[in-house]
XYZ file of C-alpha atoms in Angstrom:
566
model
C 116.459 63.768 86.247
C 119.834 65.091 86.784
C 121.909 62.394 88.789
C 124.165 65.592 90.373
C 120.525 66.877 91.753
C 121.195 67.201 95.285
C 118.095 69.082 96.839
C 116.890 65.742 98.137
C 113.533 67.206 99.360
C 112.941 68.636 96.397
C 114.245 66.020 94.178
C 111.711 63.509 95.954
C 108.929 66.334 95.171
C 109.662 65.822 91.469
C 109.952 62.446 91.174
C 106.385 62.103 92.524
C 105.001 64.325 90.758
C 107.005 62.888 87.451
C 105.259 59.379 89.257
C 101.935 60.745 89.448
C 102.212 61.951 85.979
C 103.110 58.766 83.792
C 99.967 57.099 86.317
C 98.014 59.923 84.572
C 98.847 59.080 81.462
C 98.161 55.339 82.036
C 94.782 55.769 83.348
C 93.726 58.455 80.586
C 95.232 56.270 77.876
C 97.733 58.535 76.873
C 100.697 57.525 74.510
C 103.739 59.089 76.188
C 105.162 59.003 72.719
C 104.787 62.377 70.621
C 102.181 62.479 68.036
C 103.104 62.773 64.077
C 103.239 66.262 63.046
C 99.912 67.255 62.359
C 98.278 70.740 60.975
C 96.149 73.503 62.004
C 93.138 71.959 60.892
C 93.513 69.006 63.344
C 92.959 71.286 66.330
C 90.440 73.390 65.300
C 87.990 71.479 67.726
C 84.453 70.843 66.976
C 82.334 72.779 68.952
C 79.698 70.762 71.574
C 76.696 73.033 71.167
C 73.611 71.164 70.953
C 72.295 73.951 68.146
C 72.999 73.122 64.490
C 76.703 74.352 63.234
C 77.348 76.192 60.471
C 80.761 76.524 59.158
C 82.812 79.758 58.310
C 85.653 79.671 55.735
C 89.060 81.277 56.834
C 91.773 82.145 54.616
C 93.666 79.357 53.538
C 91.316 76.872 53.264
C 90.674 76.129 56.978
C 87.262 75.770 58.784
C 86.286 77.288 62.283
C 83.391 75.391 63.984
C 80.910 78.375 65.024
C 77.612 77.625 65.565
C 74.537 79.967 65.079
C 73.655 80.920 68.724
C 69.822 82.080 67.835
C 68.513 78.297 69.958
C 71.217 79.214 72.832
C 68.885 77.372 75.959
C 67.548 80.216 78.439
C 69.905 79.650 81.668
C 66.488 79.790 83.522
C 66.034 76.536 82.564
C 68.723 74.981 84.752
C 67.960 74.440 87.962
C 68.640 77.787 89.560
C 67.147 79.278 92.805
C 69.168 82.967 92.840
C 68.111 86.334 92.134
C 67.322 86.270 88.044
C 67.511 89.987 87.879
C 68.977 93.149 89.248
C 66.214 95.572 88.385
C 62.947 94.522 90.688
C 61.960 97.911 91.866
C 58.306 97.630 93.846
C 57.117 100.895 93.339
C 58.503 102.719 90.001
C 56.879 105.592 91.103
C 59.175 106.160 93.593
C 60.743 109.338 93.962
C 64.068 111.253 95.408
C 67.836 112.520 94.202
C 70.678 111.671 94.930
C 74.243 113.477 94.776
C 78.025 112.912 94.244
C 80.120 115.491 94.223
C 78.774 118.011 91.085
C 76.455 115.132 89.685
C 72.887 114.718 90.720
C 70.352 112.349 89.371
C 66.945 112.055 89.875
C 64.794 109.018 90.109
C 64.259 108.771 86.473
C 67.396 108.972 85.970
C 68.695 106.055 88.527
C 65.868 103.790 87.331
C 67.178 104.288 83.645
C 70.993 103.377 84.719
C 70.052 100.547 86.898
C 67.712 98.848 84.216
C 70.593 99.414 81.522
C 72.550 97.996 84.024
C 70.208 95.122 84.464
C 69.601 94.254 80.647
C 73.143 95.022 79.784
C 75.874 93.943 82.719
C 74.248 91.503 85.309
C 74.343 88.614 83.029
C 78.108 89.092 83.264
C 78.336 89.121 86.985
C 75.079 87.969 88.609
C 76.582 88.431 91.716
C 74.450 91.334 93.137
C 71.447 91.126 95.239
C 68.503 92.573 93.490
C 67.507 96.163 93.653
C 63.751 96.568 94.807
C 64.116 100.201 96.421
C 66.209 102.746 94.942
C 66.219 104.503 98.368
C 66.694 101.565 100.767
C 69.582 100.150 98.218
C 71.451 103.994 98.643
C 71.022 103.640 102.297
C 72.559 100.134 102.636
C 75.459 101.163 101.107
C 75.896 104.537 99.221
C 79.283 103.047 97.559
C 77.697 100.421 95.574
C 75.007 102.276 94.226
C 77.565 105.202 92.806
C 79.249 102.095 91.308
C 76.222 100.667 89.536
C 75.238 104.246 88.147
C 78.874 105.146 87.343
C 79.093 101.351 85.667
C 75.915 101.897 83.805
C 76.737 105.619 82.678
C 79.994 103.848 80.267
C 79.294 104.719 76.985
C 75.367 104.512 77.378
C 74.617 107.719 75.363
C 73.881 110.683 77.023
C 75.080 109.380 80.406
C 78.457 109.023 79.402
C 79.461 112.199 80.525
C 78.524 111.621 83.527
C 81.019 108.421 83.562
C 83.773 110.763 83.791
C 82.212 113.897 85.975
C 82.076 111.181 88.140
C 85.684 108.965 88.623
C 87.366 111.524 91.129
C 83.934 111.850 93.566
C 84.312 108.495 93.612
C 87.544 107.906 94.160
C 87.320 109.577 97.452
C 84.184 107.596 98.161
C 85.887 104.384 97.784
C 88.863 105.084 100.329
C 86.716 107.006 102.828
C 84.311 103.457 103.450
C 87.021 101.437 102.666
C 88.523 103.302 105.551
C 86.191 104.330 107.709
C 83.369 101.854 107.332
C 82.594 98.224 108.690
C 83.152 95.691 106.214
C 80.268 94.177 104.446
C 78.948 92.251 101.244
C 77.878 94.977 99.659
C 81.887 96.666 99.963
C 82.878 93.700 98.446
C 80.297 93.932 95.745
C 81.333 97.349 94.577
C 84.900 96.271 94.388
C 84.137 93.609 92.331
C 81.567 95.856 89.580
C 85.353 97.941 89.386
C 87.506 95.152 89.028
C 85.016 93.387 85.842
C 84.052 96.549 84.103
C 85.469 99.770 82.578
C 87.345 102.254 85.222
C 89.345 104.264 83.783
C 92.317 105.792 84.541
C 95.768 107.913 83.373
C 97.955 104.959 82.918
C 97.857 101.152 83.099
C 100.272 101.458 86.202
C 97.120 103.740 88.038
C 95.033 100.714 87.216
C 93.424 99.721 90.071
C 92.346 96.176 89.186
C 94.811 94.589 91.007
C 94.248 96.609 94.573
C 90.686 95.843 94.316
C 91.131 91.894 93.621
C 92.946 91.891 96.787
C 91.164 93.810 98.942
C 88.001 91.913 98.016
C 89.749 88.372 98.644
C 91.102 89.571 101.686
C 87.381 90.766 103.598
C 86.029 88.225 101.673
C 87.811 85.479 103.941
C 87.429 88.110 106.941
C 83.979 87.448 106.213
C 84.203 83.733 105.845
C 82.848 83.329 102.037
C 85.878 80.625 101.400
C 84.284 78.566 103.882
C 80.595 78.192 102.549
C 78.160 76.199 105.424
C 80.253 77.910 108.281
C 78.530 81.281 108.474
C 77.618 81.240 111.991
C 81.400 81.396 113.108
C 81.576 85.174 111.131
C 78.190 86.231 113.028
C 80.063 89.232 114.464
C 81.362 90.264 110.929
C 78.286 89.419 109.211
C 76.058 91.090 111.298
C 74.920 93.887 109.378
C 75.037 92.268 106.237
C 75.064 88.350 106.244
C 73.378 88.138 102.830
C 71.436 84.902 101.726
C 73.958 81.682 100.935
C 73.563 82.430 97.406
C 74.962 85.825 97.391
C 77.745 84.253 100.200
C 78.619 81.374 97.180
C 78.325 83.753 94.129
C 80.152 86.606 95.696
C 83.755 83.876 96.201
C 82.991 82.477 92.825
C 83.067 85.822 91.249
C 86.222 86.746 93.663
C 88.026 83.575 91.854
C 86.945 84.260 88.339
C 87.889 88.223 88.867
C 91.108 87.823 90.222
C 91.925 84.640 88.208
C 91.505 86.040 84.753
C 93.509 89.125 85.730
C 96.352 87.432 87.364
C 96.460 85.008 84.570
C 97.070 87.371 81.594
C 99.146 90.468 83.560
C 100.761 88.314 85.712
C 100.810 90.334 88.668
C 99.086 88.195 91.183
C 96.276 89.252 93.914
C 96.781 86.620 95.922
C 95.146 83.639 94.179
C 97.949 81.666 92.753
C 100.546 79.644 95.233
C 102.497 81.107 97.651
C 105.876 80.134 96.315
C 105.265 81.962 93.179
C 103.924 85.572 95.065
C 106.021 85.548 97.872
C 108.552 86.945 96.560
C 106.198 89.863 94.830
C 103.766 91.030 97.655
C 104.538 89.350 100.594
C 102.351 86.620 101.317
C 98.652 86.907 100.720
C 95.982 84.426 100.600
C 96.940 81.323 98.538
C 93.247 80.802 96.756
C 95.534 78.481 95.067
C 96.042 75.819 97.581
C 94.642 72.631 97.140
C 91.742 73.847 100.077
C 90.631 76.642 98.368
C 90.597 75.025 95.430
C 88.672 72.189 96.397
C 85.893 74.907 97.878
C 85.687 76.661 94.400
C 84.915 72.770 93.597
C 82.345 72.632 96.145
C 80.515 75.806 94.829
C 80.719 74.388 91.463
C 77.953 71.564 92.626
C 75.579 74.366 94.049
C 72.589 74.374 92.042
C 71.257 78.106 93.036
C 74.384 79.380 91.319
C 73.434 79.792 87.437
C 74.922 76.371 85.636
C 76.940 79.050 82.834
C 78.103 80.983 85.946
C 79.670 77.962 87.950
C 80.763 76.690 83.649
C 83.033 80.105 83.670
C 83.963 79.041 87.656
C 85.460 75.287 86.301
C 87.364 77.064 83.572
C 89.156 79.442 85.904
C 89.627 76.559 87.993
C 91.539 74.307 85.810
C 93.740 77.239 84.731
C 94.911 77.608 88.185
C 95.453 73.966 88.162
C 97.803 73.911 85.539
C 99.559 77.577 86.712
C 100.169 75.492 89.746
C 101.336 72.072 88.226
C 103.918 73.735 85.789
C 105.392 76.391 88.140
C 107.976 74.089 89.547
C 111.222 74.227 86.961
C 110.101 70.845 84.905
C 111.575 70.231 81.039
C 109.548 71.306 78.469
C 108.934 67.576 77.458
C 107.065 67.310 81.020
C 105.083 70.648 80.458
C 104.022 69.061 77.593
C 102.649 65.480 79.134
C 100.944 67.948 81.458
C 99.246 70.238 78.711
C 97.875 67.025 77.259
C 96.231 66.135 80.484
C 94.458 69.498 81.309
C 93.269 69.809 77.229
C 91.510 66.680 78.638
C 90.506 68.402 81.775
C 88.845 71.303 79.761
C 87.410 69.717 77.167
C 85.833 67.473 79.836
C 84.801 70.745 81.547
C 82.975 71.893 78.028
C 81.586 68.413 77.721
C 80.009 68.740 81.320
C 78.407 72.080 80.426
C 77.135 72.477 76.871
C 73.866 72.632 77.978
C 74.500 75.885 78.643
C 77.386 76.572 76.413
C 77.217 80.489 75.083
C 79.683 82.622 72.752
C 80.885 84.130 76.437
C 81.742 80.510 77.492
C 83.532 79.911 74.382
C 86.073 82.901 74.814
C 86.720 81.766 78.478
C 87.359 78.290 77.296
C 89.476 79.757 74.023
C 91.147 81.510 76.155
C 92.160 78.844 78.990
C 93.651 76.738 75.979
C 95.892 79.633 75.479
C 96.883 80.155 78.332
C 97.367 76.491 78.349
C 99.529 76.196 75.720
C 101.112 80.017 75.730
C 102.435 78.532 79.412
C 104.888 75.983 77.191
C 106.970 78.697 76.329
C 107.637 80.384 79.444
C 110.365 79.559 80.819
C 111.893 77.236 81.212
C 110.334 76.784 77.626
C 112.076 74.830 74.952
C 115.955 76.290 74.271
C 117.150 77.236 70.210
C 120.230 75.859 71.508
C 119.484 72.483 72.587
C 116.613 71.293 70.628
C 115.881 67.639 70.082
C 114.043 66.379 67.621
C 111.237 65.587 70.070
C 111.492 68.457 71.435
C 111.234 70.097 68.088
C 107.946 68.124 67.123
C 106.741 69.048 70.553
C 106.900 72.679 70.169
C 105.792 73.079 66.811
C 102.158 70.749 67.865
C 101.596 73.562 70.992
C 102.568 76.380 68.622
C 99.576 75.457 66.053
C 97.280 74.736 68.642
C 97.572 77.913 69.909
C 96.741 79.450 66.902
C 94.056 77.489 67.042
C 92.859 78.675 70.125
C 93.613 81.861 69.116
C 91.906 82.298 66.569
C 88.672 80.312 67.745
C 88.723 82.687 70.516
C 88.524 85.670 67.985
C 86.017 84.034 65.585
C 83.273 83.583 68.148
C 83.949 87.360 69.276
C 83.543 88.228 65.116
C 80.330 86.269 65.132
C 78.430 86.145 68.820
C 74.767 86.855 69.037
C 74.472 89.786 71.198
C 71.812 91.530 72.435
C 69.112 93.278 70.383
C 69.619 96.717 70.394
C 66.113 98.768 70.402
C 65.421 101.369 67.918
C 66.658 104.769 69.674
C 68.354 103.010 72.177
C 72.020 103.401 70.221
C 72.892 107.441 70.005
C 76.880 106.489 70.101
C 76.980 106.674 66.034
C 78.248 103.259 66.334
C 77.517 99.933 64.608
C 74.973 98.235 67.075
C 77.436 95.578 67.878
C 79.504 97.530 68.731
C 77.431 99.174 71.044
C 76.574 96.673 72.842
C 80.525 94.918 72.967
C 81.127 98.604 75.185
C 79.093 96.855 78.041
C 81.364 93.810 78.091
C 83.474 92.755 81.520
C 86.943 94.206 80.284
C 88.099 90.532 81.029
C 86.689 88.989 77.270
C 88.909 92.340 76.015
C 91.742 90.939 77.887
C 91.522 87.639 76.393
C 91.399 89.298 72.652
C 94.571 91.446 73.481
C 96.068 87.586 74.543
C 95.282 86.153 71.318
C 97.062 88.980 69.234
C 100.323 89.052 71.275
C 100.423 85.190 70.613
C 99.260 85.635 66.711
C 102.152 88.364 66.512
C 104.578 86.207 68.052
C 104.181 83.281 65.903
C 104.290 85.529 63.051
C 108.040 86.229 64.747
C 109.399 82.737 65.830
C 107.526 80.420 63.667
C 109.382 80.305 60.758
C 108.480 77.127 59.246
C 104.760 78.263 59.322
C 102.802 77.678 56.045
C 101.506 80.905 54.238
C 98.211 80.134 54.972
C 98.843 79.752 58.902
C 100.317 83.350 58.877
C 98.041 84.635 56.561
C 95.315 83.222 58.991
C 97.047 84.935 61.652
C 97.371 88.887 59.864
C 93.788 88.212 59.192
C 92.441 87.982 63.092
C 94.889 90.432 64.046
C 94.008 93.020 61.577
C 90.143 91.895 62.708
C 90.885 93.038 66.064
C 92.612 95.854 64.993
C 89.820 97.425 63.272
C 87.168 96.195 65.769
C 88.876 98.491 68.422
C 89.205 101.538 66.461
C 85.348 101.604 65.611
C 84.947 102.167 69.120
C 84.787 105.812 68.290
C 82.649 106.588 71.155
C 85.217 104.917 73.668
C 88.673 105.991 73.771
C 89.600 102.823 76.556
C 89.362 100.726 73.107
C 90.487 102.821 70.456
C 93.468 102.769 72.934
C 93.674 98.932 72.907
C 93.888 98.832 69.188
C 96.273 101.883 68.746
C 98.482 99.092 71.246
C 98.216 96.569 68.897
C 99.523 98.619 66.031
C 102.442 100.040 67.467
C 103.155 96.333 68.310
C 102.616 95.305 64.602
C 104.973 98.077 63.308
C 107.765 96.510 65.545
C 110.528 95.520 63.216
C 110.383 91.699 64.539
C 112.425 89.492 62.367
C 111.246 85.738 62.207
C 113.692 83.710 64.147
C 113.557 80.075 65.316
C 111.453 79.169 68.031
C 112.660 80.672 71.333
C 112.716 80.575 74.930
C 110.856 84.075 75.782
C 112.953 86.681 77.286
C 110.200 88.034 79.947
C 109.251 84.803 81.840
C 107.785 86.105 85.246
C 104.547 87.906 83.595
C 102.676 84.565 82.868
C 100.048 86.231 79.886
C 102.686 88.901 79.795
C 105.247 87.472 79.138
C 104.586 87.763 75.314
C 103.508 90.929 74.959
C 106.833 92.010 77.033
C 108.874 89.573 74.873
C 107.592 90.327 72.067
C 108.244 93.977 72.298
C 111.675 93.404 73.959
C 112.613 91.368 70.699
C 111.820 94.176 68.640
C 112.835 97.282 70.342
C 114.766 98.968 72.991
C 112.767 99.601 76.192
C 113.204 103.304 75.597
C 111.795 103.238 72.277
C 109.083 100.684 73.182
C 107.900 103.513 75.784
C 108.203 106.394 73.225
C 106.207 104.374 70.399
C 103.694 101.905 72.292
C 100.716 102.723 74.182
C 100.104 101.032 77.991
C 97.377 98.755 76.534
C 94.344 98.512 78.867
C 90.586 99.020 78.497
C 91.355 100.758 81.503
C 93.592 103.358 80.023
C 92.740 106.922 78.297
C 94.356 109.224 76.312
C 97.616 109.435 74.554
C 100.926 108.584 76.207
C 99.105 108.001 78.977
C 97.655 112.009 79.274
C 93.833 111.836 81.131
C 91.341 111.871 78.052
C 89.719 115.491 77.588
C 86.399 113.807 79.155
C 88.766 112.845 82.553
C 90.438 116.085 82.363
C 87.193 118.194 82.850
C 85.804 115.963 85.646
């Protein structure tokens, strides 16, 4: 530490944790000395599936552990007490209509949306209570069930046009019960079906992602869901809508995962990181981050109602708020290091605990925690061109290959997950069935893909003493994602995306040593922003690269013709 450090408080804050650190180390057996050099192949980590694993060659030689999904176990067979559908109608014969604005459906019509809705998005975010009566569940709250059949009409055939006829109706539904309603569950429920899946919008600065994270967290503690086993001192708030203590427990854990993997990657927090870090954005909202909060996420964690994969996704987000939190005071880069050894311990431990129920959804989350993990090394204060050791050196170039690694394991399981089975007739889109069924995905796994290529392009740009097969490996995922997003020819949120990654490709980036990145406030970010920064002026990067976003449409930001007619 520098002797002329004269912050004493804060000098004594870093010497603990520096203290606490090397007792880390210790106790996990750690060698505080750096590794040997080693290469790409040495962190391309087994996978801990218990099905067989079947190996798929990569340019260059290299092997990717992805296993054949077909014997995933049914989560059903953890324990598991909550709902284990959405769609439980009594009485399918039941009639009525409902309207928004200019759209109308009938019964039919609802029971088709919400069963799609059922088979397609619930296992993403089983955080709804189940629907058993189309009319009582529009009479409990008439926002949430416009957001399940606007949710369910995304790029589901013939109902897609309704997707868009029906944005601005409800738009004005959302702030008039925001607004003028009490708070209940069910608010917060809506909110959160926004926040994980498609909304679209003009721009990525009219997303409204962010808004709806906080909102949610904030009548989410109004309501007392941060404090599981204390519901009888929010009776008054509760009232009309207590909800059973699994919907109380699944509702925060979704908050946290929602906010968490949005924060994360945009870095334009909600209000779940630390309060030092968002004061100085927003104010000072609630600090999910604290070491209270945190340790009730680790509470929920143990709750056996709450599916096992569910509270698996929970630990990931966990740990990555663990580390945001550990490396946000100004440490050296050799200290960021110690600490990204500890939490790869932390989250392989975390894969370790769960592969029971380990999935191809799982994977990505976990993928892309270890990039965040190690993408976090090179924010600043990341390792300086000017004053690089030779330790240093070694340092940096062992977190730049494993996060190609990560990377690219986080691509290969998208390129080969089992998804759904599509039933003949069911796919009218004139797309590839996978593909087809990728449109129903939480815009979160997109997220994580758009991660991964801003990282693969920037090591193509500061890593020049990469081997031709590591950047060949590299071109190869990114033009895989590339061309994944443009046969989304039925969605233009993702033909969007890879139009994005395109323009980004066709910077004129020229390979440099490794580098401190210029943008260091964005967290996830920070490399898209310094990667385009490096390469172009911001005036030309606004003329020549699309907002990327699942959440945006049309060109230069222009409403898509479908929007415009609405």
């Amino acid at each position: 530490m520098d002797p002329t450090f004269k912050r004493v408080p804060a000098r004594r804050q870093l010497e603990e944790v520096s203290n606490r650190l090397n007792h880390l180390q210790r106790s996990l057996g750690l060698d505080q000395n750096l590794p040997a050099q080693a290469g790409l192949e040495d962190y391309m980590r087994l996978s801990h599936r218990p099905e067989p694993i079947r190996q798929l060659p990569l340019p260059g030689g290299y092997t990717s552990s992805i296993s054949d999904a077909s014997s995933l176990p049914d989560d059903s067979s953890s324990s598991y007490n909550g709902p284990i559908q959405f769609y439980a109608l009594e009485n399918e014969n039941e009639t009525g209509s409902w309207t928004l604005g200019d759209v109308t459906f009938n019964a039919h019509q609802v029971r088709t949306l919400f069963k799609h809705f059922d088979e397609t998005h619930y296992k993403h975010g089983p955080f709804l209570e189940p629907c058993t009566s189309l009319n009582s569940y529009y009479q409990s709250s008439e926002l949430l069930f416009w957001t399940v059949c606007m949710t369910g009409c995304f790029v589901f055939n013939e109902f897609d046009q309704y997707h868009y006829k029906l944005i601005p109706h409800h738009r004005l539904l959302l702030s008039s019960k925001m607004m003028g309603d009490r708070i209940t569950l069910k608010t917060v429920h809506a909110m959160l079906c926004m926040a994980t899946w498609t909304y679209p919008v003009s721009s990525q600065y009219d997303d409204l992602t962010w808004m709806l994270c906080g909102a949610a967290i904030h009548m989410g503690m109004m309501m007392g869901l941060h404090k599981p086993g204390h519901v009888h001192e929010y009776a008054a708030i509760l009232q009309r809508d207590p909800g059973s203590a699994y919907v109380r427990n699944v509702t925060w854990l979704s908050i946290f995962i929602t906010s968490t993997g949005y924060e994360i990657l945009l870095g334009t927090p909600a209000g779940v990181l630390t309060v030092h870090r968002i004061s100085s954005w927003l104010g000072m909202p609630p600090p999910l981050g604290a070491a209270s909060h945190i340790e009730t996420i680790t509470i929920l964690c143990k709750d056996s109602s709450i599916p096992k994969w569910y509270r698996a996704r929970a630990e990931i987000h966990r740990q990555t708020v663990q580390l945001v939190n550990s490396v946000d005071s100004k440490v050296d880069f050799r200290t960021r290091h110690s600490l990204i050894r500890i939490f790869e311990g932390e989250l392989d431990r975390v894969k370790d605990l769960y592969d029971d129920v380990w999935n191809d959804d799982l994977e990505i989350e976990w993928q892309g925690a270890r990039l965040y993990l190690y993408g976090i090394a090179f924010i600043s204060p990341g390792p300086s061109a000017n004053s690089f050791s030779a330790d240093a050196a070694l340092a940096a170039r062992e977190v730049l290959q494993k996060g190609l690694a990560a990377a690219v394991g986080a691509l290969d399981t998208v390129n080969n997950m089992k998804l759904p089975y599509t039933r003949q007739g069911d796919n009218r889109c004139d797309v590839p069935d996978h593909v087809y069924q990728l449109g129903f995905y939480p815009k979160h796994f997109f997220r994580i893909g758009a991660f991964a290529n801003f990282y693969l392009l920037w090591f193509l740009g500061v890593d020049t003493s990469a081997s031709e097969q590591d950047k060949e490996l590299a071109r190869t995922y990114i033009a895989f994602t590339y061309r994944l997003l443009l046969s989304f020819t039925h969605s233009p949120e993702h033909e969007r995306a890879g139009k994005s990654i395109e323009a980004l490709a066709r910077l004129p980036i020229a390979a440099g040593k490794i580098s401190q990145l210029r943008v260091h406030s964005r967290l996830g970010a920070s490399f898209m922003y310094g990667y385009s920064l490096d390469g172009a002026s911001e005036a030309d990067i606004s003329s020549r690269i699309p907002l990327l976003g699942v959440d945006t449409v049309g060109p230069g930001g222009a409403a898509h013709p479908k929007l415009a007619r609405a």
